[in-house]
Amino acid sequence: MMAQLTSSERQNIIAIGLAILIGGFTLAILGRNDILGIHALLFVAAGGLAIIVGARNLYKPEPSEDRSQSYYDDPSKVGIFLALIWGIFGMFIGDWIAWLMAFPDMTFSEGWSSFGRLRPSHTTGVIFGFGGNALIATSFHVVQRTSRARLPSQVLPWFVLWGYNLFCLLGVTGYFMGITQSREYAEPEWYADIWLVIVWVSYFGLYIWTLARRKEPHIYVSNWYYMAFILVVAVLHIVNNLAVPLSWGSAKSYSLFSGVQDAMTQWWYGHNAVAFFLTAGFLGMMYYYLPKRAQRPIYSYRMSIISFWGITFFYMWAGSHHLHYTALPHWVQNLGMSFSVMLLVPSWASAGNALMTLNGAWHRVRDDAVLRFMMVAAIFYGLSTFEGSFMAIRPVNSLSHYTDWTVGHVHSGALGWVAMIVFGSFYALVPWLWKRKSMYSARLIEVHFWLALAGTVVYVFALWNAGIIQGLMWRTYNDGGTLAYSFMESVDAMRPYYVARGIGGLLFLTGTILCLYNVWMTTRMATETDTESVDQSVATLQPAE
Amino acid sequence: MFKTHYKLERNSVALALGIIVVSGIGGLVEIAPLFTIDETVEETQDMRTYTPLELMGRNIYISEGCYACHSQMVRTLRNEVERYGPYSLAVESKYDHPHLWGSKRTGPDLARVGAKYSDAWHVAHLINPRDVVPTSIMPKYGWLAKTPLEMKDLSLHLKAQQRVGVPYTDEQVENATADAYAQATPESAGQDGVLERYGEATNVRAFDGDPKTVTQMDALVAYLQIIGQLTQVPYADNNSEKKGE
């Protein structure tokens, strides 16, 4: 991991570690009378680790000069493992709390293990831990290949990767202790938020710096998406997390906005976290790994332009569909609904572009589970974006909102689209990165594919049923003109579906564990001697015109 | 159009700026006017702020993630109004930093739960929900009744609330800790101060049934009992034509 770093870079790592250590120590002292005092020790530990790693390697031999002729892939390799470990953690918590909804006492009596604290650990673990690390790892790989340029720094990528994981860790450990802002998918408190801003600005800097050094005249589509992901998430993160802490020594803060404005800001963030974190970034992944694996150019260059700008523009209007029939003014609700429906056009243009790219390579899809992961991802992307637009229509939303249908919809996107494209991309990428002939076991990939697909289908069907039954029970009147069901009757009716969901989640989790095993075993296989150089052509990526 | 793009995609800075501009429009158009259009939030005369004890209860509600399963937003739909009560008005969450409108009803909506059940019911329900609702799937929160409420930095809480725009008076900020103690300790010397600063209708009770110590349970129940009760406007008669539909 440190072998490619020059001694001045190792010194830089020690300096950065020292800065984090001092910052963390200051925060711990300021917060000594608060829970912040304990939480800030994570910064101290992270800084200390960086110093130790830097110091232990300080006098190792300098790397050879010809390293600049090849790509810098070590951060991507570590990122893949981090993503899978976070994925297993997040999915484990997710399945645990899924079972809690059928058997509520299947937990410990301490606060950390209660549903309300585990739930954000699940969402943070899978969205930011699993998804975010996968995005960082693949973006480093893709930007170098499509630019034919090596990452310009060997320290910054590590800072971005480990700094980002520190943020995830701050989030999850915080929830266990009851530290949360309650803003969905933005729960970490102010100090973790500020830390993420620092990391994220470095990420953007690194990305644009690499692009600036590119040898390809054009910036490939994947990079548009990765850039939109980095930039827009930064804007969303900063605006949504504006808050006033009690003091510099307190973990608690109060959001700057209140009530209706706060709700709108939060769902503007929340929906666009889906758009730019869970969609744009992963579309970037798809636009690179799918054509590479299928060995066919992207079907339409123009469709990719239309869908990119369509997604960038329309999505930002759609957040208010989370607030239909609430105290949010009607005009905002209507704008949100209208743009959500329009959003189907660029969404399906992307999904269609992916599937049309596979047209002519169906025999490969049949034989290759890796490509099948990607195809299923594109199909689920199309399905869940259609479902999303449909659910954003006010009368549909009056039935679906607040029910498990929403949860089913989210998971059709998260499991069916996001996780599937990650698995497909990882299985394609791992042998390239580690220079192996193939993955350790094609058979395990096949098993993983069917586990993941079965898990997703069971999960999504269970919650479609659950949600629609729930929604109907809440609004059904009997002949006398009064409500037919008590709320508890609707809870009781959910039980079989919650059990089914727990089983679906377990299948999916099992598949992810197999994936980690398969990747680990691949890295232990013998190396193929075929080094990929910066000057290698990226001709297969050129879109058909 | 595609020719222009052909140029744009050769310039990383222009592409980045383009993304910022194009993505910025939606949020600007939908969010900025919510701060300037007066009709967004209704006017009321009787709206009061949370007492320090209720505010701490609200913070426990946040810490425990209650919002993940309970909404606090009755929608403008007939069945919701008949099930829960009058639909929610924007003004009711005017002092809510952050809002807790929620997004999921694994359990029922709580916007009208205040003053609906007794304190004893809430305490029993929080300690073991299945004691009072046999098929409930809510987690147990037994430790709340055993954990004393942290009250020493309550003035800081109110001060931060002041900074984000909640109209706490300096007197309320100064007396925050004393008021929290007094609200959960009936017949104590500070009781009159609480009523004077937050209104005669403020609940002053041993919410968890034990007047000796102020626990997290006291705070959470005090909060649950005030949800939807900070203003009486939603329940006013002149609103009834909106209510039933």
Short mmCIF file of C-alpha atoms in Angstrom, two decimals, chain B:
data_model
loop_
_atom_site.label_atom_id
_atom_site.label_comp_id
_atom_site.label_asym_id
_atom_site.label_seq_id
_atom_site.Cartn_x
_atom_site.Cartn_y
_atom_site.Cartn_z
CA MET B 1 -27.07 21.43 -29.71
CA PHE B 2 -24.92 18.33 -30.02
CA LYS B 3 -22.17 20.44 -31.64
CA THR B 4 -22.13 22.73 -28.60
CA HIS B 5 -21.89 19.72 -26.37
CA TYR B 6 -19.04 18.44 -28.44
CA LYS B 7 -17.13 21.54 -27.32
CA LEU B 8 -18.42 21.51 -23.76
CA GLU B 9 -17.27 17.98 -23.08
CA ARG B 10 -13.72 19.00 -23.93
CA ASN B 11 -13.59 21.55 -21.11
CA SER B 12 -13.76 20.20 -17.58
CA VAL B 13 -14.28 23.55 -15.85
CA ALA B 14 -17.10 24.56 -18.19
CA LEU B 15 -18.70 21.17 -17.66
CA ALA B 16 -18.50 21.56 -13.88
CA LEU B 17 -20.00 25.05 -14.04
CA GLY B 18 -22.74 23.78 -16.33
CA ILE B 19 -23.65 21.06 -13.84
CA ILE B 20 -23.82 23.57 -10.97
CA VAL B 21 -26.04 26.00 -12.89
CA VAL B 22 -28.40 23.42 -14.36
CA SER B 23 -28.83 21.57 -11.09
CA GLY B 24 -29.17 24.76 -9.06
CA ILE B 25 -32.33 26.07 -10.69
CA GLY B 26 -34.85 23.59 -9.26
CA GLY B 27 -33.87 24.08 -5.65
CA LEU B 28 -33.75 27.86 -5.97
CA VAL B 29 -37.23 28.09 -7.48
CA GLU B 30 -38.81 25.73 -4.96
CA ILE B 31 -37.05 26.60 -1.72
CA ALA B 32 -36.18 30.30 -1.75
CA PRO B 33 -39.81 31.52 -2.11
CA LEU B 34 -40.85 29.49 0.94
CA PHE B 35 -38.95 32.01 3.04
CA THR B 36 -40.48 35.06 1.35
CA ILE B 37 -44.11 34.21 0.52
CA ASP B 38 -46.11 35.18 3.60
CA GLU B 39 -48.95 32.70 3.08
CA THR B 40 -46.54 29.77 3.46
CA VAL B 41 -46.93 29.77 7.24
CA GLU B 42 -50.22 30.83 8.86
CA GLU B 43 -50.45 33.60 11.49
CA THR B 44 -51.47 32.59 15.01
CA GLN B 45 -51.71 34.45 18.29
CA ASP B 46 -51.54 31.60 20.78
CA MET B 47 -48.49 29.66 19.52
CA ARG B 48 -46.05 28.98 22.35
CA THR B 49 -42.51 27.60 22.33
CA TYR B 50 -41.51 24.25 23.87
CA THR B 51 -40.58 24.33 27.53
CA PRO B 52 -37.01 23.22 28.25
CA LEU B 53 -38.31 19.85 29.47
CA GLU B 54 -40.39 19.33 26.33
CA LEU B 55 -37.48 20.37 24.15
CA MET B 56 -35.29 17.77 25.83
CA GLY B 57 -38.03 15.21 25.33
CA ARG B 58 -38.06 16.14 21.67
CA ASN B 59 -34.30 15.61 21.53
CA ILE B 60 -34.78 12.13 23.00
CA TYR B 61 -37.44 11.45 20.35
CA ILE B 62 -34.78 12.42 17.77
CA SER B 63 -31.95 10.41 19.37
CA GLU B 64 -34.04 7.27 19.56
CA GLY B 65 -35.07 7.61 15.92
CA CYS B 66 -38.81 7.68 16.68
CA TYR B 67 -39.30 9.72 13.50
CA ALA B 68 -38.30 6.68 11.41
CA CYS B 69 -41.60 4.95 12.23
CA HIS B 70 -43.94 7.75 13.28
CA SER B 71 -44.92 10.72 11.16
CA GLN B 72 -46.15 13.99 12.64
CA MET B 73 -48.13 15.22 9.68
CA VAL B 74 -51.83 14.60 9.19
CA ARG B 75 -52.41 15.00 5.45
CA THR B 76 -55.36 16.79 3.93
CA LEU B 77 -57.21 13.53 3.27
CA ARG B 78 -60.62 12.64 4.71
CA ASN B 79 -59.55 9.29 6.13
CA GLU B 80 -56.55 10.82 7.89
CA VAL B 81 -58.58 13.62 9.43
CA GLU B 82 -61.12 11.08 10.68
CA ARG B 83 -58.45 8.73 12.00
CA TYR B 84 -56.09 11.22 13.63
CA GLY B 85 -57.75 14.65 13.87
CA PRO B 86 -57.49 18.00 12.09
CA TYR B 87 -54.90 18.10 9.34
CA SER B 88 -51.55 19.64 10.21
CA LEU B 89 -50.89 23.33 9.57
CA ALA B 90 -47.49 24.75 8.69
CA VAL B 91 -47.55 27.02 11.73
CA GLU B 92 -47.58 24.06 14.09
CA SER B 93 -43.99 23.19 13.23
CA LYS B 94 -42.84 26.79 12.99
CA TYR B 95 -40.52 26.35 16.00
CA ASP B 96 -39.44 22.83 15.05
CA HIS B 97 -35.69 22.84 14.42
CA PRO B 98 -35.55 20.33 12.80
CA HIS B 99 -39.00 19.39 11.52
CA LEU B 100 -40.17 15.88 12.39
CA TRP B 101 -42.84 15.38 9.75
CA GLY B 102 -41.55 11.86 9.11
CA SER B 103 -41.80 9.65 6.05
CA LYS B 104 -43.10 6.30 7.25
CA ARG B 105 -45.94 5.02 9.43
CA THR B 106 -44.82 1.72 10.83
CA GLY B 107 -46.67 3.06 13.83
CA PRO B 108 -49.49 5.62 13.73
CA ASP B 109 -49.11 9.33 13.06
CA LEU B 110 -48.39 11.30 16.24
CA ALA B 111 -49.33 14.84 15.21
CA ARG B 112 -52.48 14.65 17.38
CA VAL B 113 -51.22 12.36 20.13
CA GLY B 114 -50.80 15.16 22.70
CA ALA B 115 -53.37 14.99 25.54
CA LYS B 116 -54.91 11.87 23.98
CA TYR B 117 -53.60 9.27 26.46
CA SER B 118 -52.70 9.52 30.15
CA ASP B 119 -49.11 9.89 31.30
CA ALA B 120 -49.34 6.48 32.94
CA TRP B 121 -50.37 4.91 29.62
CA HIS B 122 -47.37 6.46 27.86
CA VAL B 123 -44.96 5.30 30.57
CA ALA B 124 -46.31 1.74 30.52
CA HIS B 125 -46.31 1.75 26.71
CA LEU B 126 -42.73 2.98 26.46
CA ILE B 127 -41.46 0.46 29.02
CA ASN B 128 -43.13 -2.42 27.20
CA PRO B 129 -45.50 -1.58 24.36
CA ARG B 130 -46.95 -5.09 24.37
CA ASP B 131 -48.26 -4.63 27.92
CA VAL B 132 -50.85 -2.17 26.64
CA VAL B 133 -51.05 -2.99 22.90
CA PRO B 134 -50.64 -6.81 22.69
CA THR B 135 -49.60 -7.06 19.03
CA SER B 136 -47.50 -3.87 18.91
CA ILE B 137 -44.11 -4.18 17.20
CA MET B 138 -42.63 -1.07 18.84
CA PRO B 139 -39.27 -1.45 20.64
CA LYS B 140 -39.10 -1.26 24.43
CA TYR B 141 -37.58 1.87 25.95
CA GLY B 142 -37.18 0.73 29.53
CA TRP B 143 -33.92 2.58 30.12
CA LEU B 144 -35.61 5.97 29.74
CA ALA B 145 -37.28 5.61 33.14
CA LYS B 146 -33.94 4.74 34.77
CA THR B 147 -31.78 7.41 33.13
CA PRO B 148 -31.70 10.83 34.83
CA LEU B 149 -32.20 13.73 32.44
CA GLU B 150 -29.05 15.74 31.68
CA MET B 151 -30.15 19.29 32.56
CA LYS B 152 -27.10 21.39 33.30
CA ASP B 153 -26.60 22.85 29.80
CA LEU B 154 -30.26 23.60 29.10
CA SER B 155 -29.56 27.33 28.83
CA LEU B 156 -27.19 26.50 25.97
CA HIS B 157 -29.98 24.60 24.25
CA LEU B 158 -32.36 27.54 24.50
CA LYS B 159 -29.67 29.94 23.43
CA ALA B 160 -28.97 27.90 20.31
CA GLN B 161 -32.71 27.84 19.65
CA GLN B 162 -32.73 31.62 20.02
CA ARG B 163 -29.94 31.85 17.46
CA VAL B 164 -31.88 29.88 14.86
CA GLY B 165 -34.90 32.11 15.38
CA VAL B 166 -37.12 30.66 18.10
CA PRO B 167 -38.43 33.58 20.22
CA TYR B 168 -37.21 32.47 23.66
CA THR B 169 -36.83 35.40 26.02
CA ASP B 170 -33.57 35.91 27.88
CA GLU B 171 -35.48 35.15 31.07
CA GLN B 172 -36.50 31.79 29.67
CA VAL B 173 -32.91 31.08 28.68
CA GLU B 174 -31.62 31.94 32.15
CA ASN B 175 -34.17 29.83 33.97
CA ALA B 176 -34.05 26.85 31.60
CA THR B 177 -32.64 24.31 34.03
CA ALA B 178 -34.83 25.42 36.92
CA ASP B 179 -37.91 25.35 34.71
CA ALA B 180 -37.19 21.82 33.48
CA TYR B 181 -36.82 20.60 37.02
CA ALA B 182 -39.96 22.40 38.20
CA GLN B 183 -42.13 21.17 35.34
CA ALA B 184 -41.52 17.54 36.30
CA THR B 185 -41.73 18.23 40.03
CA PRO B 186 -45.23 19.48 40.97
CA GLU B 187 -45.70 21.68 44.04
CA SER B 188 -42.05 22.75 43.87
CA ALA B 189 -40.96 26.35 44.34
CA GLY B 190 -40.30 26.85 40.64
CA GLN B 191 -43.77 25.82 39.48
CA ASP B 192 -45.13 29.36 39.25
CA GLY B 193 -42.15 30.42 37.20
CA VAL B 194 -42.88 27.74 34.59
CA LEU B 195 -46.55 28.77 34.34
CA GLU B 196 -45.61 32.43 34.15
CA ARG B 197 -43.04 31.93 31.40
CA TYR B 198 -44.81 29.32 29.28
CA GLY B 199 -48.49 29.96 30.03
CA GLU B 200 -51.10 28.78 32.53
CA ALA B 201 -51.98 25.77 30.39
CA THR B 202 -48.49 24.26 30.65
CA ASN B 203 -48.51 20.71 32.05
CA VAL B 204 -46.72 20.58 35.39
CA ARG B 205 -46.70 16.95 36.51
CA ALA B 206 -44.50 14.08 37.55
CA PHE B 207 -44.83 12.67 34.06
CA ASP B 208 -43.17 9.34 34.87
CA GLY B 209 -45.12 9.04 38.14
CA ASP B 210 -42.04 9.67 40.27
CA PRO B 211 -41.69 13.27 41.50
CA LYS B 212 -38.29 12.65 43.10
CA THR B 213 -36.02 12.46 40.04
CA VAL B 214 -36.31 14.00 36.60
CA THR B 215 -35.71 11.22 34.10
CA GLN B 216 -35.56 10.96 30.32
CA MET B 217 -39.00 9.39 30.61
CA ASP B 218 -40.35 12.60 32.19
CA ALA B 219 -38.99 14.61 29.28
CA LEU B 220 -40.22 12.30 26.53
CA VAL B 221 -43.73 12.01 27.98
CA ALA B 222 -43.88 15.78 28.51
CA TYR B 223 -43.02 16.15 24.83
CA LEU B 224 -45.51 13.54 23.64
CA GLN B 225 -48.26 15.28 25.63
CA ILE B 226 -47.60 18.65 23.97
CA ILE B 227 -47.38 17.42 20.35
CA GLY B 228 -50.11 19.22 18.43
CA GLN B 229 -51.00 21.33 21.48
CA LEU B 230 -48.68 24.32 21.07
CA THR B 231 -51.49 26.18 19.35
CA GLN B 232 -55.22 25.54 19.38
CA VAL B 233 -55.77 26.97 15.90
CA PRO B 234 -56.12 23.59 14.12
CA TYR B 235 -58.99 22.69 16.45
CA ALA B 236 -60.81 26.05 16.20
CA ASP B 237 -64.41 26.01 14.94
CA ASN B 238 -63.78 28.37 12.05
CA ASN B 239 -61.54 25.64 10.71
CA SER B 240 -64.23 22.99 10.72
CA GLU B 241 -65.24 23.42 7.11
CA LYS B 242 -61.66 22.53 6.18
CA LYS B 243 -61.54 19.67 8.67
CA GLY B 244 -64.25 17.34 7.46
CA GLU B 245 -64.29 18.09 3.72
#
